[in-house]
CSV table of C-alpha atoms and ligand atoms in Angstrom, one decimal:
chain,number,residue,atom,x,y,z
X,1093,MET,CA,-3.8,13.8,16.5
X,1094,LYS,CA,-5.2,12.0,13.5
X,1095,LYS,CA,-4.2,8.3,13.3
X,1096,ILE,CA,-4.1,5.9,10.3
X,1097,PHE,CA,-3.2,2.2,10.4
X,1098,PHE,CA,-1.5,0.6,7.4
X,1099,LEU,CA,-1.9,-3.2,7.6
X,1100,GLY,CA,0.3,-5.5,5.5
X,1101,GLU,CA,3.8,-6.6,4.8
X,1102,CYS,CA,7.2,-4.9,4.6
X,1103,MET,CA,10.0,-6.8,3.0
X,1104,VAL,CA,13.7,-6.8,2.8
X,1105,GLU,CA,14.6,-5.3,-0.7
X,1106,LEU,CA,17.7,-6.4,-2.5
X,1107,ARG,CA,18.9,-4.5,-5.5
X,1108,ALA,CA,22.0,-5.2,-7.6
X,1109,VAL,CA,24.6,-2.4,-7.6
X,1110,ASP,CA,27.1,-4.4,-9.7
X,1111,ASN,CA,27.9,-8.1,-10.2
X,1112,THR,CA,29.1,-8.6,-6.6
X,1113,THR,CA,27.3,-6.0,-4.6
X,1114,LEU,CA,23.7,-5.8,-3.4
X,1115,ASN,CA,22.0,-2.7,-2.0
X,1116,GLN,CA,19.7,-3.6,0.9
X,1117,ALA,CA,16.6,-1.6,1.9
X,1118,PHE,CA,13.1,-2.2,3.2
X,1119,ALA,CA,9.9,-1.9,1.2
X,1120,GLY,CA,6.3,-3.1,0.7
X,1121,ASP,CA,3.2,-1.3,-0.5
X,1122,VAL,CA,1.6,-0.4,2.8
X,1123,TYR,CA,5.0,0.5,4.4
X,1124,ASN,CA,5.8,2.8,1.4
X,1125,SER,CA,2.5,4.6,1.8
X,1126,ALA,CA,2.9,5.0,5.6
X,1127,VAL,CA,6.4,6.5,5.0
X,1128,TYR,CA,5.3,9.0,2.4
X,1129,LEU,CA,2.3,10.1,4.4
X,1130,LYS,CA,4.4,10.7,7.5
X,1131,ARG,CA,7.1,12.7,5.5
X,1132,CYS,CA,4.4,15.0,4.2
X,1133,PHE,CA,2.1,15.2,7.2
X,1134,ASN,CA,4.3,15.0,10.3
X,1135,GLU,CA,1.3,15.8,12.6
X,1136,ILE,CA,-0.5,12.6,11.6
X,1137,ASN,CA,0.2,9.4,13.5
X,1138,SER,CA,1.1,6.9,10.7
X,1139,VAL,CA,1.1,3.4,12.2
X,1140,ILE,CA,2.3,0.1,10.6
X,1141,VAL,CA,0.5,-3.1,11.5
X,1142,THR,CA,2.5,-6.2,10.6
X,1143,ALA,CA,4.4,-9.2,12.0
X,1144,LEU,CA,8.2,-9.5,11.9
X,1145,GLY,CA,10.5,-12.0,13.5
X,1146,LYS,CA,13.1,-11.9,16.2
X,1147,ASP,CA,16.1,-12.0,13.8
X,1148,VAL,CA,18.6,-9.3,13.0
X,1149,LEU,CA,16.8,-8.1,9.8
X,1150,SER,CA,13.6,-7.8,11.7
X,1151,GLU,CA,15.4,-5.7,14.3
X,1152,LYS,CA,16.8,-3.5,11.6
X,1153,MET,CA,13.4,-3.1,10.0
X,1154,ARG,CA,12.0,-2.0,13.4
X,1155,HIS,CA,14.7,0.6,13.6
X,1156,CYS,CA,13.9,1.7,10.1
X,1157,PHE,CA,10.2,2.1,11.0
X,1158,ALA,CA,11.2,4.2,14.0
X,1159,ALA,CA,13.6,6.3,11.9
X,1160,GLU,CA,10.7,7.1,9.6
X,1161,GLN,CA,8.7,8.1,12.7
X,1162,LEU,CA,6.1,5.4,12.1
X,1163,GLY,CA,4.0,4.1,15.0
X,1164,THR,CA,5.2,0.6,15.9
X,1165,GLN,CA,2.8,-0.4,18.6
X,1166,LEU,CA,1.2,-3.0,16.3
X,1167,VAL,CA,4.5,-4.5,14.9
X,1168,PHE,CA,4.4,-8.0,16.3
X,1169,ALA,CA,7.3,-10.4,16.8
X,1170,HIS,CA,6.7,-13.9,15.6
X,1171,PRO,CA,8.9,-16.4,17.6
X,1172,GLU,CA,10.0,-18.5,14.5
X,1173,LYS,CA,9.3,-16.6,11.3
X,1174,VAL,CA,11.4,-14.1,9.5
X,1175,PRO,CA,10.5,-11.2,7.1
X,1176,GLY,CA,9.8,-11.7,3.4
X,1177,MET,CA,12.4,-10.6,0.9
X,1178,TYR,CA,12.6,-9.7,-2.8
X,1179,TYR,CA,15.3,-9.1,-5.3
X,1180,ILE,CA,14.7,-6.5,-8.0
X,1181,GLU,CA,16.6,-6.0,-11.2
X,1182,THR,CA,16.0,-3.4,-13.9
X,1183,ASP,CA,17.3,-4.2,-17.4
X,1184,GLU,CA,18.7,-1.7,-20.0
X,1185,HIS,CA,15.1,-1.0,-21.2
X,1186,GLY,CA,13.9,-0.1,-17.7
X,1187,GLU,CA,11.9,-3.3,-17.4
X,1188,ARG,CA,11.8,-4.6,-13.8
X,1189,SER,CA,11.9,-8.2,-12.7
X,1190,PHE,CA,11.3,-9.4,-9.2
X,1191,THR,CA,12.2,-12.6,-7.4
X,1192,TYR,CA,10.4,-13.1,-4.1
X,1193,TRP,CA,10.9,-15.1,-0.9
X,1194,ARG,CA,7.8,-14.4,1.0
X,1195,SER,CA,5.6,-17.5,1.0
X,1196,ASP,CA,6.4,-18.2,4.6
X,1197,SER,CA,7.0,-14.7,6.0
X,1198,ALA,CA,6.1,-13.5,9.5
X,1199,ALA,CA,3.7,-11.0,8.0
X,1200,ARG,CA,1.4,-13.9,6.9
X,1201,LYS,CA,0.7,-14.4,10.6
X,1202,VAL,CA,-0.3,-10.9,11.5
X,1203,VAL,CA,-3.9,-11.7,12.2
X,1204,ASP,CA,-2.8,-14.3,14.8
X,1205,PHE,CA,-1.7,-11.4,17.0
X,1206,PHE,CA,-5.1,-9.8,17.1
X,1207,ASN,CA,-6.7,-9.7,20.5
X,1208,PRO,CA,-9.1,-7.3,22.3
X,1209,ALA,CA,-6.4,-4.8,23.2
X,1210,VAL,CA,-5.2,-4.8,19.5
X,1211,ILE,CA,-8.7,-4.3,18.3
X,1212,ASP,CA,-9.2,-1.4,20.7
X,1213,GLU,CA,-6.0,0.2,19.5
X,1214,LEU,CA,-7.2,-0.2,15.8
X,1215,ALA,CA,-10.6,1.2,16.7
X,1216,SER,CA,-8.9,4.3,18.1
X,1217,GLY,CA,-7.7,5.2,14.6
X,1218,ASP,CA,-9.4,7.4,12.0
X,1219,MET,CA,-8.5,5.1,9.1
X,1220,LEU,CA,-7.5,1.5,8.4
X,1221,PHE,CA,-5.7,1.0,5.1
X,1222,PHE,CA,-5.1,-2.4,3.5
X,1223,SER,CA,-4.4,-3.5,-0.1
X,1224,GLY,CA,-4.9,-6.4,-2.4
X,1225,ILE,CA,-1.4,-7.5,-1.4
X,1226,SER,CA,-2.4,-7.4,2.3
X,1227,LEU,CA,-5.3,-9.6,1.5
X,1228,ALA,CA,-3.1,-12.1,-0.4
X,1229,VAL,CA,-0.6,-12.3,2.4
X,1230,ILE,CA,-3.2,-13.0,5.2
X,1231,GLU,CA,-3.5,-16.7,5.5
X,1232,PRO,CA,-6.8,-18.1,4.2
X,1233,ARG,CA,-7.5,-19.7,7.7
X,1234,ALA,CA,-7.3,-16.2,9.2
X,1235,ARG,CA,-9.6,-14.5,6.8
X,1236,ASP,CA,-12.8,-14.8,8.8
X,1237,ILE,CA,-11.1,-13.1,11.8
X,1238,PHE,CA,-9.7,-10.4,9.5
X,1239,TRP,CA,-13.1,-9.6,8.0
X,1240,GLN,CA,-14.9,-9.7,11.4
X,1241,THR,CA,-12.3,-7.2,12.6
X,1242,VAL,CA,-12.9,-4.9,9.6
X,1243,ARG,CA,-16.6,-5.0,10.3
X,1244,ASP,CA,-16.1,-4.2,14.0
X,1245,LEU,CA,-13.8,-1.3,13.2
X,1246,LYS,CA,-16.2,0.1,10.6
X,1247,ALA,CA,-19.0,-0.1,13.2
X,1248,ALA,CA,-16.7,1.8,15.6
X,1249,GLY,CA,-16.4,4.6,13.0
X,1250,VAL,CA,-13.1,3.8,11.4
X,1251,THR,CA,-12.8,4.7,7.7
X,1252,VAL,CA,-11.9,1.7,5.7
X,1253,VAL,CA,-9.5,2.2,2.8
X,1254,PHE,CA,-8.7,-0.4,0.1
X,1255,ASP,CA,-6.3,-0.3,-2.8
X,1256,PRO,CA,-6.8,-3.5,-5.0
X,1257,ASN,CA,-3.0,-3.6,-5.9
X,1258,TYR,CA,-3.4,-7.0,-7.7
X,1259,ARG,CA,-0.4,-9.4,-7.8
X,1260,ALA,CA,-1.5,-12.6,-9.6
X,1261,ARG,CA,1.4,-14.7,-8.3
X,1262,LEU,CA,0.2,-14.2,-4.7
X,1263,TRP,CA,-3.2,-15.9,-5.3
X,1264,GLN,CA,-4.3,-19.5,-6.0
X,1265,SER,CA,-6.8,-18.4,-8.6
X,1266,VAL,CA,-8.6,-15.4,-10.0
X,1267,GLU,CA,-11.9,-16.6,-8.4
X,1268,GLU,CA,-10.2,-16.5,-4.9
X,1269,THR,CA,-9.0,-13.0,-5.5
X,1270,LYS,CA,-12.4,-11.8,-6.8
X,1271,GLN,CA,-14.1,-13.3,-3.7
X,1272,GLN,CA,-11.8,-11.5,-1.3
X,1273,TYR,CA,-11.9,-8.2,-3.4
X,1274,GLU,CA,-15.7,-8.3,-3.3
X,1275,LEU,CA,-15.6,-8.3,0.5
X,1276,ALA,CA,-13.1,-5.5,0.4
X,1277,PHE,CA,-15.1,-3.3,-2.0
X,1278,LYS,CA,-18.2,-4.0,0.2
X,1279,SER,CA,-16.4,-2.7,3.3
X,1280,ALA,CA,-14.5,0.2,1.8
X,1281,ASP,CA,-15.4,3.8,2.4
X,1282,ILE,CA,-12.5,4.9,0.2
X,1283,SER,CA,-10.9,2.9,-2.7
X,1284,LEU,CA,-7.8,3.8,-4.8
X,1285,PRO,CA,-7.7,1.4,-7.7
X,1286,GLY,CA,-5.3,1.5,-10.6
X,1287,VAL,CA,-6.7,0.6,-14.1
X,1288,GLU,CA,-4.0,-2.1,-14.6
X,1289,ASP,CA,-5.0,-3.8,-11.3
X,1290,LEU,CA,-8.5,-4.4,-12.3
X,1291,GLN,CA,-7.9,-5.2,-16.0
X,1292,VAL,CA,-7.1,-8.9,-15.6
X,1293,LEU,CA,-9.7,-9.4,-12.9
X,1294,TYR,CA,-12.7,-7.7,-14.4
X,1295,GLY,CA,-11.8,-6.9,-18.1
X,1296,VAL,CA,-12.0,-3.2,-17.5
X,1297,ASN,CA,-9.8,-1.1,-19.8
X,1298,SER,CA,-10.3,2.5,-18.8
X,1299,VAL,CA,-10.9,4.8,-15.8
X,1300,ASP,CA,-14.5,5.0,-16.9
X,1301,ASP,CA,-14.8,1.2,-16.9
X,1302,VAL,CA,-13.3,1.0,-13.5
X,1303,LEU,CA,-15.7,3.6,-12.1
X,1304,ALA,CA,-18.7,1.8,-13.8
X,1305,HIS,CA,-17.5,-1.5,-12.2
X,1306,MET,CA,-17.1,0.0,-8.8
X,1307,SER,CA,-20.5,1.8,-8.8
X,1308,GLN,CA,-22.2,-1.5,-7.8
X,1309,PHE,CA,-20.6,-1.0,-4.4
X,1310,ASP,CA,-21.4,1.7,-1.8
X,1311,ILE,CA,-18.0,3.4,-1.8
X,1312,ASN,CA,-18.1,7.0,-1.0
X,1313,GLU,CA,-14.7,8.0,-2.3
X,1314,ILE,CA,-13.2,6.4,-5.4
X,1315,VAL,CA,-9.8,7.6,-6.8
X,1316,VAL,CA,-8.8,5.9,-10.1
X,1317,LYS,CA,-5.1,6.1,-11.0
X,1318,ASN,CA,-3.8,5.4,-14.5
X,1319,GLY,CA,0.0,6.0,-14.6
X,1320,PRO,CA,0.7,9.3,-16.4
X,1321,GLU,CA,-3.0,9.6,-17.5
X,1322,SER,CA,-5.6,11.7,-15.6
X,1323,VAL,CA,-6.8,10.7,-12.2
X,1324,LEU,CA,-10.5,10.4,-12.0
X,1325,THR,CA,-12.3,10.9,-8.6
X,1326,LEU,CA,-15.9,10.2,-7.6
X,1327,VAL,CA,-16.5,11.6,-4.1
X,1328,ASP,CA,-19.9,12.2,-2.6
X,1329,GLY,CA,-21.4,11.7,-6.0
X,1330,GLN,CA,-19.1,14.4,-7.6
X,1331,LEU,CA,-17.0,13.3,-10.6
X,1332,GLN,CA,-13.8,15.1,-11.3
X,1333,SER,CA,-10.9,14.6,-13.7
X,1334,HIS,CA,-7.4,15.7,-12.6
X,1335,GLN,CA,-4.7,16.3,-15.1
X,1336,ILE,CA,-1.3,14.6,-14.4
X,1337,THR,CA,1.9,16.1,-15.8
X,1338,PRO,CA,3.9,13.2,-17.3
X,1339,VAL,CA,7.4,12.8,-16.0
X,1340,GLU,CA,9.9,12.7,-18.9
X,1341,ASN,CA,12.8,10.8,-17.2
X,1342,VAL,CA,11.1,7.9,-15.4
X,1343,VAL,CA,13.8,6.0,-13.5
X,1344,ASP,CA,11.8,3.4,-11.6
X,1345,THR,CA,8.0,3.4,-11.2
X,1346,THR,CA,8.1,1.1,-8.1
X,1347,SER,CA,5.9,2.6,-5.4
X,1348,ALA,CA,4.3,5.4,-7.5
X,1349,GLY,CA,0.8,4.3,-6.5
X,1350,ASP,CA,1.9,3.7,-2.9
X,1351,ALA,CA,3.4,7.3,-2.6
X,1352,PHE,CA,0.2,8.6,-4.2
X,1353,ASN,CA,-2.0,6.7,-1.7
X,1354,GLY,CA,-0.1,7.8,1.4
X,1355,VAL,CA,0.0,11.5,0.5
X,1356,TYR,CA,-3.6,11.5,-0.8
X,1357,LEU,CA,-4.9,10.0,2.5
X,1358,GLY,CA,-2.7,12.3,4.6
X,1359,ALA,CA,-4.0,15.3,2.7
X,1360,ARG,CA,-7.6,14.2,3.2
X,1361,LEU,CA,-7.1,13.4,6.9
X,1362,SER,CA,-5.7,17.0,7.2
X,1363,GLY,CA,-8.9,18.4,5.7
X,1364,ALA,CA,-7.7,19.1,2.1
X,1365,CYS,CA,-10.2,19.0,-0.7
X,1366,VAL,CA,-10.1,16.2,-3.3
X,1367,SER,CA,-8.3,18.2,-6.0
X,1368,ASP,CA,-5.6,19.5,-3.6
X,1369,ALA,CA,-5.1,16.0,-2.2
X,1370,VAL,CA,-4.7,14.6,-5.8
X,1371,SER,CA,-2.3,17.3,-6.8
X,1372,LYS,CA,-0.1,16.8,-3.7
X,1373,ALA,CA,-0.2,13.0,-4.1
X,1374,ALA,CA,0.7,13.2,-7.8
X,1375,LYS,CA,3.6,15.5,-7.0
X,1376,ALA,CA,4.9,13.0,-4.5
X,1377,ALA,CA,4.5,10.1,-7.0
X,1378,ALA,CA,6.3,12.0,-9.7
X,1379,ILE,CA,9.3,12.6,-7.4
X,1380,VAL,CA,9.4,8.9,-6.4
X,1381,ILE,CA,9.5,7.6,-10.0
X,1382,GLN,CA,12.5,9.8,-10.8
X,1383,GLN,CA,14.6,7.9,-8.2
X,1384,PRO,CA,15.5,4.2,-7.9
X,1385,GLY,CA,13.8,2.0,-5.3
X,1386,ALA,CA,10.5,2.2,-3.5
X,1387,ILE,CA,11.7,4.7,-0.9
X,1388,THR,CA,13.4,7.9,-2.1
X,1389,ALA,CA,16.0,9.3,0.2
X,1390,LYS,CA,14.3,11.6,2.7
X,1391,ASP,CA,16.3,14.7,1.9
X,1392,ILE,CA,15.8,14.4,-1.8
X,1393,PHE,CA,12.1,13.7,-1.4
X,1394,ASN,CA,11.5,16.5,1.2
X,1395,ARG,CA,13.4,19.1,-0.9
X,1396,ALA,CA,11.5,18.2,-4.0
X,1397,MET,CA,8.1,18.4,-2.2
X,1398,VAL,CA,8.7,22.0,-1.2
X,1399,ASP,CA,10.0,23.2,-4.6
M,805,ADP,P1,0.7,1.9,-9.5
M,805,ADP,O1,2.1,2.2,-9.0
M,805,ADP,O2,-0.3,1.6,-8.5
M,805,ADP,O3,0.6,1.1,-10.8
M,805,ADP,P2,0.1,4.1,-11.3
M,805,ADP,O4,1.2,3.7,-12.3
M,805,ADP,O5,-1.3,4.3,-11.8
M,805,ADP,O6,0.1,3.3,-9.9
M,805,ADP,O7,0.6,5.5,-10.8
M,805,ADP,C1,0.2,6.2,-9.6
M,805,ADP,C2,0.3,7.6,-9.7
M,805,ADP,O8,1.7,7.9,-10.0
M,805,ADP,C3,-0.4,8.2,-10.9
M,805,ADP,O9,-1.7,8.5,-10.6
M,805,ADP,C4,0.4,9.5,-11.2
M,805,ADP,O10,0.0,10.5,-10.3
M,805,ADP,C5,1.8,9.0,-10.9
M,805,ADP,N1,2.5,8.6,-12.1
M,805,ADP,C6,2.7,7.3,-12.5
M,805,ADP,N2,3.4,7.3,-13.7
M,805,ADP,C7,3.6,8.6,-14.0
M,805,ADP,C8,4.3,9.3,-15.1
M,805,ADP,N3,4.9,8.6,-16.1
M,805,ADP,N4,4.4,10.6,-15.0
M,805,ADP,C9,3.9,11.3,-14.0
M,805,ADP,N5,3.2,10.8,-13.0
M,805,ADP,C10,3.1,9.4,-13.0
């Protein structure tokens, strides 16, 4: 059974239903990807690597992971911390605004739980996925241990996957981000950047610019996403452009890239060629943006995937 580890943070998501009612769910980039991968590729072991607390919401989150059939052997329980949380509101023009409570979340401590048994388990996987958000969440004092672990896993044959997913407010400075991203690009075997993510950091404005920027690193598989525009892939030196059919009634683009990533990696782990993987990933992303929230209801998603 193929196995992929998604390392990062899952949060409590709050969304206004009306003036006095909030809808509560769980979401976070790596979690979203893990869920959509598992829904499309049940035969792959999709495992989440994070730290939660010992509170009621952490308990509910663990149940939610299990209900989505994710592996939870590396979901650690911090004795004092609680999960991060965000509130999302969409205005009448579809613009989203987020309010976060995540600066002291349990997930920031995930690397503290690494030990030889944890590293052995991670080394038993086919892939390790982390994002720019994962890097921002890991505490600076734990970075050396994190990067040493990535090097060890790579040496053990694990494929390292990185999505830059840039969130300016999670970083102290652009220089700090660039320094961490450089280490990530240097370790990655697969990278799935979005044009927007790299715009602010490196002044790149197109998929071609992104590819040119990334060509300085030794990344075997690059998949550049650009919203409704074509996806560009450079795999084993072969450049391909993949047409995307724009969705007309976009409801909420949260997690489009996450769904794309999860399904793309699931397809590749299952042996699909790049163009089949992109087309399945794009189909999943298109379904997700026609529904509110990061995680589309399972029945709606599964039905739409087989149509
Ligand atoms: P992110 O969520 O990381 O910003 P993008 O906005 O680039 O990612 O979108 C990721 C993928 O979602 C795209 O490559 C595409 O497949 C799909 N997607 C995004 N927006 C649209 C859209 N308006 N119509 C159809 N597909 C879309």
